[in-house]
PDB file of C-alpha atoms in Angstrom:
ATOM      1  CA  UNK A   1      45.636  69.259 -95.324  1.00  0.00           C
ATOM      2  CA  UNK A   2      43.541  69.848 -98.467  1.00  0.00           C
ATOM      3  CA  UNK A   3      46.649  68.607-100.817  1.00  0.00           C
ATOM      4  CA  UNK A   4      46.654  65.753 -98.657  1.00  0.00           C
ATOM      5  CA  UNK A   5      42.164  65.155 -98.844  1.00  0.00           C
ATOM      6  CA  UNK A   6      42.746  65.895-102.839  1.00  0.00           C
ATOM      7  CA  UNK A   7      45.735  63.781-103.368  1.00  0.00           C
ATOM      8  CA  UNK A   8      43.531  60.757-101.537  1.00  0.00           C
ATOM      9  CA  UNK A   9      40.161  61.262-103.136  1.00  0.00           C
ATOM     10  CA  UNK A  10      38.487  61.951 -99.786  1.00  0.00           C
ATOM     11  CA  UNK A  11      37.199  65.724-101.326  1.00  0.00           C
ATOM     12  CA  UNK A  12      35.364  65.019-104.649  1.00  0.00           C
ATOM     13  CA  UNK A  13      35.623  68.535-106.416  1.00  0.00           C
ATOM     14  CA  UNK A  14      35.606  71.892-105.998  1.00  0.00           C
ATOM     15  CA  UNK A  15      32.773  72.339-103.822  1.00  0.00           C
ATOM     16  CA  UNK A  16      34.055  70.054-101.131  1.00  0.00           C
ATOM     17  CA  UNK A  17      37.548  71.719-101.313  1.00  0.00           C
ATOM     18  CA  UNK A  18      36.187  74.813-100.341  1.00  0.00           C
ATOM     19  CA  UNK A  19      34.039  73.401 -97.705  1.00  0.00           C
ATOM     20  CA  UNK A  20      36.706  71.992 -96.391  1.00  0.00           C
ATOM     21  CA  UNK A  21      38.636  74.745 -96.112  1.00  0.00           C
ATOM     22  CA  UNK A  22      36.251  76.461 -94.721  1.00  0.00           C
ATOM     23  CA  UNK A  23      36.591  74.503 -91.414  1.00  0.00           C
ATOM     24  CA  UNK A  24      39.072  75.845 -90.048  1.00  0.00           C
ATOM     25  CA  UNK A  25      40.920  72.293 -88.938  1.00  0.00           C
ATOM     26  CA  UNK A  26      44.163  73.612 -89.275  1.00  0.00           C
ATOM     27  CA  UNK A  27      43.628  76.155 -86.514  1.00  0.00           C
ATOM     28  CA  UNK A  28      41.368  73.438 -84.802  1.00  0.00           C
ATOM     29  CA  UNK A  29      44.497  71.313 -84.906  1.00  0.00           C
ATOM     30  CA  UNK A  30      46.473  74.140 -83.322  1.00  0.00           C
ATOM     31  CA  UNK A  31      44.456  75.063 -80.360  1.00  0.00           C
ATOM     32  CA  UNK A  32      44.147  71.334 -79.716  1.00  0.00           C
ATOM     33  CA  UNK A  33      47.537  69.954 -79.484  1.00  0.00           C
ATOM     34  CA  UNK A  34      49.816  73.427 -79.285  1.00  0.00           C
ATOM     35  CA  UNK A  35      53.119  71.874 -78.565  1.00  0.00           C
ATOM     36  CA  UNK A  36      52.966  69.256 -80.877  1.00  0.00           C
ATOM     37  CA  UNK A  37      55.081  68.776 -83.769  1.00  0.00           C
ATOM     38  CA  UNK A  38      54.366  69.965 -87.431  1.00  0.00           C
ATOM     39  CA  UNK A  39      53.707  66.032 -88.059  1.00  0.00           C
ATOM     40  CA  UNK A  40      50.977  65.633 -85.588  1.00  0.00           C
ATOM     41  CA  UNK A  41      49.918  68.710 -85.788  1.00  0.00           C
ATOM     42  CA  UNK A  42      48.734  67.658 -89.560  1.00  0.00           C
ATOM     43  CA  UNK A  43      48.174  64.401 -88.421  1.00  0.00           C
ATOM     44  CA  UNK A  44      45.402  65.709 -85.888  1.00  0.00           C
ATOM     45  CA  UNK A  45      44.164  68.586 -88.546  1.00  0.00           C
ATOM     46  CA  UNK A  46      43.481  65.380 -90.946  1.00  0.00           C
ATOM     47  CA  UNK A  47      42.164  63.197 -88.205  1.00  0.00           C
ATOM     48  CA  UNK A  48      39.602  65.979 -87.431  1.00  0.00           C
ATOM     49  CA  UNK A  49      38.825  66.426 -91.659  1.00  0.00           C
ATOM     50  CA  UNK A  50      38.097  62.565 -91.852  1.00  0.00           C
ATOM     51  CA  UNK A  51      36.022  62.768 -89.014  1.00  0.00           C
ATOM     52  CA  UNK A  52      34.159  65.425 -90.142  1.00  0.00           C
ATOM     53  CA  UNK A  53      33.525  64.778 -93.823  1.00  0.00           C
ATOM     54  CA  UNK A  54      32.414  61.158 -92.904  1.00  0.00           C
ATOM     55  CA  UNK A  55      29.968  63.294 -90.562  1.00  0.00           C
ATOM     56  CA  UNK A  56      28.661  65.854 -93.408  1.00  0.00           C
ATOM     57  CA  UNK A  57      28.074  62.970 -95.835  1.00  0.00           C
ATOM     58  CA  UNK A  58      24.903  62.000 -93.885  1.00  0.00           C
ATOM     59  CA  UNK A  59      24.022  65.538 -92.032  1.00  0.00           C
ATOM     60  CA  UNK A  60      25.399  68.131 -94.548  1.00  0.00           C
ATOM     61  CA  UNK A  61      23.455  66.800 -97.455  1.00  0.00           C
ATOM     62  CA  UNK A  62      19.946  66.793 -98.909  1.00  0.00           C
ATOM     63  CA  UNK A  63      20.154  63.863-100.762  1.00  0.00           C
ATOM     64  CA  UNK A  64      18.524  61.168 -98.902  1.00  0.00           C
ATOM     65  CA  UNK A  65      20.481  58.920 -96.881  1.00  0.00           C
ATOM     66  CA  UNK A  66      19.738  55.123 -97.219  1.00  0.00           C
ATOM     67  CA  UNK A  67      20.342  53.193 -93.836  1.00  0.00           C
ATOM     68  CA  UNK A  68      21.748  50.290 -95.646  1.00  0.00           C
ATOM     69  CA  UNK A  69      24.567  52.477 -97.882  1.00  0.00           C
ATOM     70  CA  UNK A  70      25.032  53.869 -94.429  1.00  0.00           C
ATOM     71  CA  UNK A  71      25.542  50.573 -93.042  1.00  0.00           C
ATOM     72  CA  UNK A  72      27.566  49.202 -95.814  1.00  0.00           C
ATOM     73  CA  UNK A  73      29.830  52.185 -95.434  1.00  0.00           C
ATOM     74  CA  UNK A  74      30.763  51.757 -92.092  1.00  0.00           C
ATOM     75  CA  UNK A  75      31.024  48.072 -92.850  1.00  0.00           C
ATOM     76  CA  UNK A  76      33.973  49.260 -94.776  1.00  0.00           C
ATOM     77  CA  UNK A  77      35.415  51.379 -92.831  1.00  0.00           C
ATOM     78  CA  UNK A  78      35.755  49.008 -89.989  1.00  0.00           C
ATOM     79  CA  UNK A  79      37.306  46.428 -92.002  1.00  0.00           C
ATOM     80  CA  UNK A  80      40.165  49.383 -92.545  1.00  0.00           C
ATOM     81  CA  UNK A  81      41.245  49.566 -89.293  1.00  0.00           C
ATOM     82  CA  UNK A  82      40.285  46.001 -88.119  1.00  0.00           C
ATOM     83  CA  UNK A  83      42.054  43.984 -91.371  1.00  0.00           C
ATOM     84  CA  UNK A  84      43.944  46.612 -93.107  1.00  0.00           C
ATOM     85  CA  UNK A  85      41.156  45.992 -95.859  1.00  0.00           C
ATOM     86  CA  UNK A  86      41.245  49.779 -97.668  1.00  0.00           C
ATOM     87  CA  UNK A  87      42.602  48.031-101.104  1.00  0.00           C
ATOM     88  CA  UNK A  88      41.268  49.671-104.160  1.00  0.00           C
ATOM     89  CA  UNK A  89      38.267  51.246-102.248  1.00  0.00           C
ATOM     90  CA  UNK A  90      36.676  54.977-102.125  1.00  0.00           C
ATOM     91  CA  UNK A  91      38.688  58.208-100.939  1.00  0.00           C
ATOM     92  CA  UNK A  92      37.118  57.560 -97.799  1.00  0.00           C
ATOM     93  CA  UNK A  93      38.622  54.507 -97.384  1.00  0.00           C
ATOM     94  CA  UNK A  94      41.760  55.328 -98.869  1.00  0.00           C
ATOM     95  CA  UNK A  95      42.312  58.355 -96.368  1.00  0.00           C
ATOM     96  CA  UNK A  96      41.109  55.754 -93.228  1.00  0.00           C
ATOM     97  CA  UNK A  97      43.970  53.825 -94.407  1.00  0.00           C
ATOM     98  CA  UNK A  98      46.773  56.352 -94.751  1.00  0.00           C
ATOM     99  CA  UNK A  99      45.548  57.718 -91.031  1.00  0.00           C
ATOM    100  CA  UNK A 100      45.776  54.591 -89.320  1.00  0.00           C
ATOM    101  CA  UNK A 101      48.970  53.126 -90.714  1.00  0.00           C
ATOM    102  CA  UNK A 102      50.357  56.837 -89.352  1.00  0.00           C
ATOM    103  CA  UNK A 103      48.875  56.614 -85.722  1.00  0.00           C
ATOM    104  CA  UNK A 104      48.197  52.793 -85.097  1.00  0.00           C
ATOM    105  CA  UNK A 105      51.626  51.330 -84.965  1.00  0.00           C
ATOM    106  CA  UNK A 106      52.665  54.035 -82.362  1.00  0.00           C
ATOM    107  CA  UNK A 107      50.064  53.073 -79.869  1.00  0.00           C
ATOM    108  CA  UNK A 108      49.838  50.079 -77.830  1.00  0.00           C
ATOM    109  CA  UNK A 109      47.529  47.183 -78.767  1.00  0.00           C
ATOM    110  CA  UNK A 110      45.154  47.938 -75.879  1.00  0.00           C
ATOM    111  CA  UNK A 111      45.086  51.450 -77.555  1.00  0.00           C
ATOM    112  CA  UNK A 112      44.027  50.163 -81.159  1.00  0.00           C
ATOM    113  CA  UNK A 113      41.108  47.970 -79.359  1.00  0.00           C
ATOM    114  CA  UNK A 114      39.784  51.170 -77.528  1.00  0.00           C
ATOM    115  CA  UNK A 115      39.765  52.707 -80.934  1.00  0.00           C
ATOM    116  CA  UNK A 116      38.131  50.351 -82.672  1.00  0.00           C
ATOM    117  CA  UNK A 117      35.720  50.209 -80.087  1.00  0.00           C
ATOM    118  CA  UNK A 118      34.594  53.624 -80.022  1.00  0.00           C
ATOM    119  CA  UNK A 119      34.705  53.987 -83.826  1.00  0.00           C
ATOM    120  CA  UNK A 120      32.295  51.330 -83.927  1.00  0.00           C
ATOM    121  CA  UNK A 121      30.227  52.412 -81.622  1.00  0.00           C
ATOM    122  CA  UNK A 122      29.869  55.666 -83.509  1.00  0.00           C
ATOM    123  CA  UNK A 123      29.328  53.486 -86.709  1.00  0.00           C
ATOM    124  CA  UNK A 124      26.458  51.737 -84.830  1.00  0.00           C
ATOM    125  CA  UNK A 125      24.614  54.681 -83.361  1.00  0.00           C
ATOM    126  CA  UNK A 126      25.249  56.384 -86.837  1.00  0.00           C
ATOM    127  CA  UNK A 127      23.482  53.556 -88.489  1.00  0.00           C
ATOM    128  CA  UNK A 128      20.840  54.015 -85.637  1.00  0.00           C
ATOM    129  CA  UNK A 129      20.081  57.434 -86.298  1.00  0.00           C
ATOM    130  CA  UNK A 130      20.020  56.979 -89.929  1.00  0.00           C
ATOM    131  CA  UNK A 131      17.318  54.146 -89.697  1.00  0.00           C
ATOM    132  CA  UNK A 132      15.244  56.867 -86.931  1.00  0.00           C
ATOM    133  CA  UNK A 133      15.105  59.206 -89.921  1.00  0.00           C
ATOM    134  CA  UNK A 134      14.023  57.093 -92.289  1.00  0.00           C
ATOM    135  CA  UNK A 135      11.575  55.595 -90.617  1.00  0.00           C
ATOM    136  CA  UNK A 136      10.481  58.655 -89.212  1.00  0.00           C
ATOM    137  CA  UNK A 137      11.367  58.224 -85.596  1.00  0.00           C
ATOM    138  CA  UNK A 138      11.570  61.320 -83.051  1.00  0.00           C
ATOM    139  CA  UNK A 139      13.484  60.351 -80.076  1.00  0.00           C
ATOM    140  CA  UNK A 140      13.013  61.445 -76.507  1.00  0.00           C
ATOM    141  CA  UNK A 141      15.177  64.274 -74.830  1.00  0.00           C
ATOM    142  CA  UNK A 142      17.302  61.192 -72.051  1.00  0.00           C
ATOM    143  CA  UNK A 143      17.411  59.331 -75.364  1.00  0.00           C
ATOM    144  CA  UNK A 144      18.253  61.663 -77.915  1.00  0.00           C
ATOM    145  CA  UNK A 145      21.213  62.690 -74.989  1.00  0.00           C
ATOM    146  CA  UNK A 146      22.896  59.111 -74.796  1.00  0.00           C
ATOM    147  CA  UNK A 147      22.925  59.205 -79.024  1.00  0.00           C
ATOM    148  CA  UNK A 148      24.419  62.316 -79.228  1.00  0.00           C
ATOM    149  CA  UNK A 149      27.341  61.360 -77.361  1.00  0.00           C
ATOM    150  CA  UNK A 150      27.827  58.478 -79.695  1.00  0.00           C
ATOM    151  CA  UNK A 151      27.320  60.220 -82.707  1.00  0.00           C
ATOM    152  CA  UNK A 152      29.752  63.503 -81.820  1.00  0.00           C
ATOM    153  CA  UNK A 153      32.849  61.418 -82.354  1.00  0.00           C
ATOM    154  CA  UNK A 154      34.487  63.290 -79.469  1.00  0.00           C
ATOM    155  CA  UNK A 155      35.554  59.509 -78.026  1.00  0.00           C
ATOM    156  CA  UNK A 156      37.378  58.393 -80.887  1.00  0.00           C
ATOM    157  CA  UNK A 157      38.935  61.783 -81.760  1.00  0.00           C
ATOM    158  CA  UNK A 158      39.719  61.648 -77.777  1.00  0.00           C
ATOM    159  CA  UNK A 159      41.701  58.239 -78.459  1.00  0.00           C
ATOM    160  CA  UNK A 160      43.770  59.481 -81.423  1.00  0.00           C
ATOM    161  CA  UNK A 161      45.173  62.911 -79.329  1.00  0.00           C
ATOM    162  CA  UNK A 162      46.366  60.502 -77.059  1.00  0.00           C
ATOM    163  CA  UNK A 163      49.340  59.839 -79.474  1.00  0.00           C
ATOM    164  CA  UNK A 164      49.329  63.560 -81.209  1.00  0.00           C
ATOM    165  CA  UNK A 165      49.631  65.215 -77.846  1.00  0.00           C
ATOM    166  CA  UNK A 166      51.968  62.722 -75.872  1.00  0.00           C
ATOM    167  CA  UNK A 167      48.932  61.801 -73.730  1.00  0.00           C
ATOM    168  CA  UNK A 168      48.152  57.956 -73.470  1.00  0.00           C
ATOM    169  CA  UNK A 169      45.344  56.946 -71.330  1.00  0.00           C
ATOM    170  CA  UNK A 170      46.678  56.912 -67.544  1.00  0.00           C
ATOM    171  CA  UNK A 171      46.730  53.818 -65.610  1.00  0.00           C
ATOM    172  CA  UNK A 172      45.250  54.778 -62.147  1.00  0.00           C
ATOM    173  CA  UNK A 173      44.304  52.315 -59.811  1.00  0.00           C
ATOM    174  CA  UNK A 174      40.871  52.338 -59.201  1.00  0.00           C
ATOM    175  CA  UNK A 175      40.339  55.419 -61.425  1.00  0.00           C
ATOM    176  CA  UNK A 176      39.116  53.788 -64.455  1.00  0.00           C
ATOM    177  CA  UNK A 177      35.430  54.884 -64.170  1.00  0.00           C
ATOM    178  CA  UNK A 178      37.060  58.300 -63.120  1.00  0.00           C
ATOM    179  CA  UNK A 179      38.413  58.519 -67.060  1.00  0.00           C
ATOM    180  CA  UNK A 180      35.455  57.238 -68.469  1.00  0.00           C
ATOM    181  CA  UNK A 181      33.152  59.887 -67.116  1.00  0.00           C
ATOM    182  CA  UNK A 182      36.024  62.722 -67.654  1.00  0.00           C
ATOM    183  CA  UNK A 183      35.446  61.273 -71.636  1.00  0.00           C
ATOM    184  CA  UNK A 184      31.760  61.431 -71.514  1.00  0.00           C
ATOM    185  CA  UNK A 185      32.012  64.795 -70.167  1.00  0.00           C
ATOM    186  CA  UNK A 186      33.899  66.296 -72.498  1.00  0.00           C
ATOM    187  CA  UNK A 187      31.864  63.924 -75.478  1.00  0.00           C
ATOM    188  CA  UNK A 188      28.725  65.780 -73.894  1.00  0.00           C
ATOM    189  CA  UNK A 189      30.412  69.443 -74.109  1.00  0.00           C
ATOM    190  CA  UNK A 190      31.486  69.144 -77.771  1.00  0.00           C
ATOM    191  CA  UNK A 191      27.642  67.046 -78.829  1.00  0.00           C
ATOM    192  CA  UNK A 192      25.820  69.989 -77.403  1.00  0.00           C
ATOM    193  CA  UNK A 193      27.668  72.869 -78.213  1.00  0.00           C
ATOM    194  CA  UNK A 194      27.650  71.673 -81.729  1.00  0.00           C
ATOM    195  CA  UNK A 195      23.996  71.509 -81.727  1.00  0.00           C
ATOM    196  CA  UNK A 196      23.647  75.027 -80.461  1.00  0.00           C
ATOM    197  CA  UNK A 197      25.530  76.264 -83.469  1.00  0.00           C
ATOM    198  CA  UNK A 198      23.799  73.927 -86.143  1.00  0.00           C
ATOM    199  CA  UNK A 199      20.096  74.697 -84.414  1.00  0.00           C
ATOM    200  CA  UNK A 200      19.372  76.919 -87.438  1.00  0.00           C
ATOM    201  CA  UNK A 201      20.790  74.846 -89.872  1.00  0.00           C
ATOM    202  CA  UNK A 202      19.113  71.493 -88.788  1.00  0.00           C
ATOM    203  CA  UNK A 203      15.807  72.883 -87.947  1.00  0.00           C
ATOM    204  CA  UNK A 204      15.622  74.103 -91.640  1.00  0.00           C
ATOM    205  CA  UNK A 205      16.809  70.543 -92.421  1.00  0.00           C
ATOM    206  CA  UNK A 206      14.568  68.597 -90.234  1.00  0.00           C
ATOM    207  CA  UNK A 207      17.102  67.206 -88.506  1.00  0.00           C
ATOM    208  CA  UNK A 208      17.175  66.497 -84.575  1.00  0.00           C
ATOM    209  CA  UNK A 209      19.085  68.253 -82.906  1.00  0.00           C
ATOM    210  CA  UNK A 210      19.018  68.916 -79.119  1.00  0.00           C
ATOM    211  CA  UNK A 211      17.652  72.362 -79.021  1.00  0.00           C
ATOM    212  CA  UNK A 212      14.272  71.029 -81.267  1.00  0.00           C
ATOM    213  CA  UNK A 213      14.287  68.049 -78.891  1.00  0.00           C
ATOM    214  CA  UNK A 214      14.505  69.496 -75.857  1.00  0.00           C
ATOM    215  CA  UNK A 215      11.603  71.793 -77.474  1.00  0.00           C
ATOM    216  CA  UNK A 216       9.766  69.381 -78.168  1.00  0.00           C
ATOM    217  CA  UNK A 217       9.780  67.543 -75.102  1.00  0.00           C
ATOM    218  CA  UNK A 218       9.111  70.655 -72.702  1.00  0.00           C
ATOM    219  CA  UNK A 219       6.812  72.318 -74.997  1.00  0.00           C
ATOM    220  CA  UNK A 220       8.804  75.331 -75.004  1.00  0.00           C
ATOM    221  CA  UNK A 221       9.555  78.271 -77.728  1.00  0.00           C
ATOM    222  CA  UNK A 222      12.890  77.300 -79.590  1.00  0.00           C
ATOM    223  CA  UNK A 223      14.518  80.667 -78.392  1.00  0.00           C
ATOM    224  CA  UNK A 224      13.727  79.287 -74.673  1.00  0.00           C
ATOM    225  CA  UNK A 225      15.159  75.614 -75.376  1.00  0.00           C
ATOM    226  CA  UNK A 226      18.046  77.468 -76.900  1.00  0.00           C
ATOM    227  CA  UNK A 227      18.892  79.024 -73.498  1.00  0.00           C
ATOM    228  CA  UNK A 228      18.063  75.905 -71.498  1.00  0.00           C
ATOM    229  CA  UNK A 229      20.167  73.611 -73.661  1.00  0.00           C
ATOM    230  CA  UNK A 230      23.385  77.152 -72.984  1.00  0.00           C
ATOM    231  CA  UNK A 231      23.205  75.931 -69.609  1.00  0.00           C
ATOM    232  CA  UNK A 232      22.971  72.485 -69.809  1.00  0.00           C
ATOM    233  CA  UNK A 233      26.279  72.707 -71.670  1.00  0.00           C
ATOM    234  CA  UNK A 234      27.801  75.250 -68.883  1.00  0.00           C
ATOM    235  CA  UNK A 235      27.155  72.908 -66.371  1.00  0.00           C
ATOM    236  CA  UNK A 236      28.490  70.434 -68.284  1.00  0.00           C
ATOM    237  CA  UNK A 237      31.592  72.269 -68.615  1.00  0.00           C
ATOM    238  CA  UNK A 238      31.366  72.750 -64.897  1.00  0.00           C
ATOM    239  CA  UNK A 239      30.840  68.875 -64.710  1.00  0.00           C
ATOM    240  CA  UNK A 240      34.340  68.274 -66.636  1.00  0.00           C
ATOM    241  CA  UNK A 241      36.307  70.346 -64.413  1.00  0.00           C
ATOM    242  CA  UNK A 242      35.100  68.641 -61.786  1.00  0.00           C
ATOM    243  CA  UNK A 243      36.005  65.367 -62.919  1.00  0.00           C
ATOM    244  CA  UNK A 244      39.282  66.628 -63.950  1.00  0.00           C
ATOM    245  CA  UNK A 245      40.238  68.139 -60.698  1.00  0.00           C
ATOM    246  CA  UNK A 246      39.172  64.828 -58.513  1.00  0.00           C
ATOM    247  CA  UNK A 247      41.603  62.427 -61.089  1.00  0.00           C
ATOM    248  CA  UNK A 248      44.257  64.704 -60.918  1.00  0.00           C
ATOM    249  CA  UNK A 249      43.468  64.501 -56.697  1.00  0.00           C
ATOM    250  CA  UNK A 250      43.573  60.425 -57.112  1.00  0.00           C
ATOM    251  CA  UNK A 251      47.028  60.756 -59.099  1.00  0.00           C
ATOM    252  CA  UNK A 252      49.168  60.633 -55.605  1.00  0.00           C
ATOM    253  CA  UNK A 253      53.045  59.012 -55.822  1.00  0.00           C
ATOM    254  CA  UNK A 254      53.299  55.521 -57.123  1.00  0.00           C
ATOM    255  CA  UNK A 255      50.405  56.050 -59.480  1.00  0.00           C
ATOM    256  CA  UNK A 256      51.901  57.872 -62.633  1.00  0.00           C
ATOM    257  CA  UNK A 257      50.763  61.770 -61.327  1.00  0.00           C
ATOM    258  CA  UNK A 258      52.663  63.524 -64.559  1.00  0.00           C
ATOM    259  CA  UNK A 259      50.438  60.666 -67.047  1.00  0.00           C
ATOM    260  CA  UNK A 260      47.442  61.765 -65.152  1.00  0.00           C
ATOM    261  CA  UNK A 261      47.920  65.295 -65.472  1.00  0.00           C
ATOM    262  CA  UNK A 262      49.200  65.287 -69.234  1.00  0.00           C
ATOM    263  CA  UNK A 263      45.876  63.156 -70.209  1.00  0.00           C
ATOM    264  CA  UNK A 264      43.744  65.562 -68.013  1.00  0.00           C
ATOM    265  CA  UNK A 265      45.218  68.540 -69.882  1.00  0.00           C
ATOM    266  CA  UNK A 266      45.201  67.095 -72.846  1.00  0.00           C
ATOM    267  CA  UNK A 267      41.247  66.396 -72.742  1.00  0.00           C
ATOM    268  CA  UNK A 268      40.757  69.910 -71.135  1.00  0.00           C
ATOM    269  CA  UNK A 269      42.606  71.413 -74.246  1.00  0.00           C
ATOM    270  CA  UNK A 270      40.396  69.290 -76.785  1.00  0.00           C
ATOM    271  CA  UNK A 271      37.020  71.076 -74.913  1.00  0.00           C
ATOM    272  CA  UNK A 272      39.126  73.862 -75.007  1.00  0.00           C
ATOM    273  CA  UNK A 273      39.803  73.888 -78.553  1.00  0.00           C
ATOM    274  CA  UNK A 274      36.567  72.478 -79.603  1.00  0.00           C
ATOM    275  CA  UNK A 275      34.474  75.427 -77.859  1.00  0.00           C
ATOM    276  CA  UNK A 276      36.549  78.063 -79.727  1.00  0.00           C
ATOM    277  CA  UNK A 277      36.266  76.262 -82.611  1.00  0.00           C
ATOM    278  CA  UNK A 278      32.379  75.834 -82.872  1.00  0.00           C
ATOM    279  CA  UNK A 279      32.590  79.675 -82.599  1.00  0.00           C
ATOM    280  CA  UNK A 280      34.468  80.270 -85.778  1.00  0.00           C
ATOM    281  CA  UNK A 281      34.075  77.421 -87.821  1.00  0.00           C
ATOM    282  CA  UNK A 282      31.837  77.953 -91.681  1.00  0.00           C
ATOM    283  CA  UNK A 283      30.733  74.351 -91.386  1.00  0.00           C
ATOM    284  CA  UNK A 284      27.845  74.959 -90.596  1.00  0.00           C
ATOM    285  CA  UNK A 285      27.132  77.801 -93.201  1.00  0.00           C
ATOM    286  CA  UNK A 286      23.979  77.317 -95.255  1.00  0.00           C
ATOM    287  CA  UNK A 287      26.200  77.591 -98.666  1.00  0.00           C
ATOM    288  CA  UNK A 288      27.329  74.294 -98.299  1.00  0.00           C
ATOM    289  CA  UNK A 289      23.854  73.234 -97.570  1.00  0.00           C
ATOM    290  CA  UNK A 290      23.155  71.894-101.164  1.00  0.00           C
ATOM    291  CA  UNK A 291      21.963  68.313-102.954  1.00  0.00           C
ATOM    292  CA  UNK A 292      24.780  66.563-103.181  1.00  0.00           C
ATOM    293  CA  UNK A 293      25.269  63.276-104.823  1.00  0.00           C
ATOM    294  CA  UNK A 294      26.211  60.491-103.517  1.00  0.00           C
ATOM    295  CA  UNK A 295      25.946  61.168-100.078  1.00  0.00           C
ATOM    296  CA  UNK A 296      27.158  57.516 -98.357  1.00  0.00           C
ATOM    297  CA  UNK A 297      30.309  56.478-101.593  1.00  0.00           C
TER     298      UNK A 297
END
């Protein structure tokens, strides 16, 4: 994985090698799609660094972060996987490319849509957020809850282990909604379990995060939002198995039961994964919490 980040320009030097390293996405990767091949399993493992360097440019980094370079970025980005329009541009762009000519013409064109859909909806709230902190702007705790989910980037990290683990998006009569709240679920499970590991990091970096909001909303002590946010994530987790257990209930003969299950295990292995990960991961380590130049190239 880091050969392949180097070899594409989307690490810059030294530093971000190590950083990147220091993630873990290989064993991410591993615990997410276990019985894939060695391809997708470095398919996923680069999926998960693009998604998470793209991330760190605007949270991992004190330099300031200009809405409109945000914008501009994402602007980019989209064209990638919209109009194939990488060309001569940035690593990041470069490493968007390579990804999506690997996974795109695999999937069906309903598939690419979904993708582009939730990658721009990330974009957008991204862009949101980015104007909020310039401008100063503190959202509410039912606010700040809706925006995480769109800024995690479970949902488009969700679409692409539908081709690394064999798991397309089932087609169950009348179940539609069913998937779309098993998604949110798990969206919701990886958003706030993040936020309980980065609490330290983003309080000292006056960055919202859902412990300090939730905080600030109740008036409570951080240690006590801390807990209350621990289980508002268990029940969340309790919330996905729910979900999971009534679409695999709906899946009866005639309506594709083994798709159904494979997607439901699939998602439960990504929450799976993505809880043990959080646990082990040096991302959020404060050595990597240093100015960095140009945050949004």
């Amino acid at each position: 994985m880091l050969a392949w980040a180097r070899g594409l320009g989307l690490v810059a030097d030294a530093f971000e090698e190590k950083r990147l390293v220091a993630m873990r996405l290989g064993a991410f990767a591993c615990l997410t799609v276990p019985r894939a091949s060695a391809g997708d399993l470095a398919l996923t493992a680069q999926w998960a660094a693009f998604i998470c360097l793209v991330d760190d440019r605007f949270d991992r980094s004190r330099t300031e972060v200009r809405p409109k370079e945000v914008a501009a970025l994402f602007d980019r980005l989209l064209d990638v996987v919209t109009s194939g329009a990488a060309g001569t541009g940035s690593g990041t762009e470069q490493a968007l490319d390579d990804l999506w000519r690997r996974t795109a013409p695999r999937m069906s064109a309903r598939w690419r849509e979904r993708f582009v859909a939730d990658y721009r909806d990330f974009a957008l709230a991204t862009c949101e957020e980015a104007a909020g902190r310039a401008d100063g702007v503190r959202l509410g705790l039912s606010d700040y809850v809706v925006r995480r989910r769109r800024t995690i980037t479970a949902l488009p990290m969700a679409d692409i282990l539908e081709c690394t683990a064999g798991a397309p998006w089932p087609g169950l009569p009348g179940g539609e909604d069913l998937v779309r709240s098993l998604r949110q679920a798990a969206a919701d499970v990886a958003g706030w379990t993040n936020d309980l590991v980065s609490a330290e990091e983003d309080l000292r970096e006056d960055r919202d995060n859902l412990v300090t909001v939730l905080s600030r909303a109740r008036g409570c002590p951080l240690s006590s939002a801390h807990e209350q946010v621990t289980l508002m994530r268990n029940d969340r987790i309790r919330d996905f198995h729910s979900l999971a257990a009534s679409l695999t209930t709906m899946a009866g003969p005639g309506t594709g039961p083994d798709a159904v299950r494979r997607y439901v295990a699939a998602l439960g292995q990504f929450v799976s994964a993505t809880l043990h990960w959080l646990g082990v991961t040096d991302r959020f380590d404060a050595r990597w919490s240093r100015e960095r130049p140009g945050a949004c190239h």
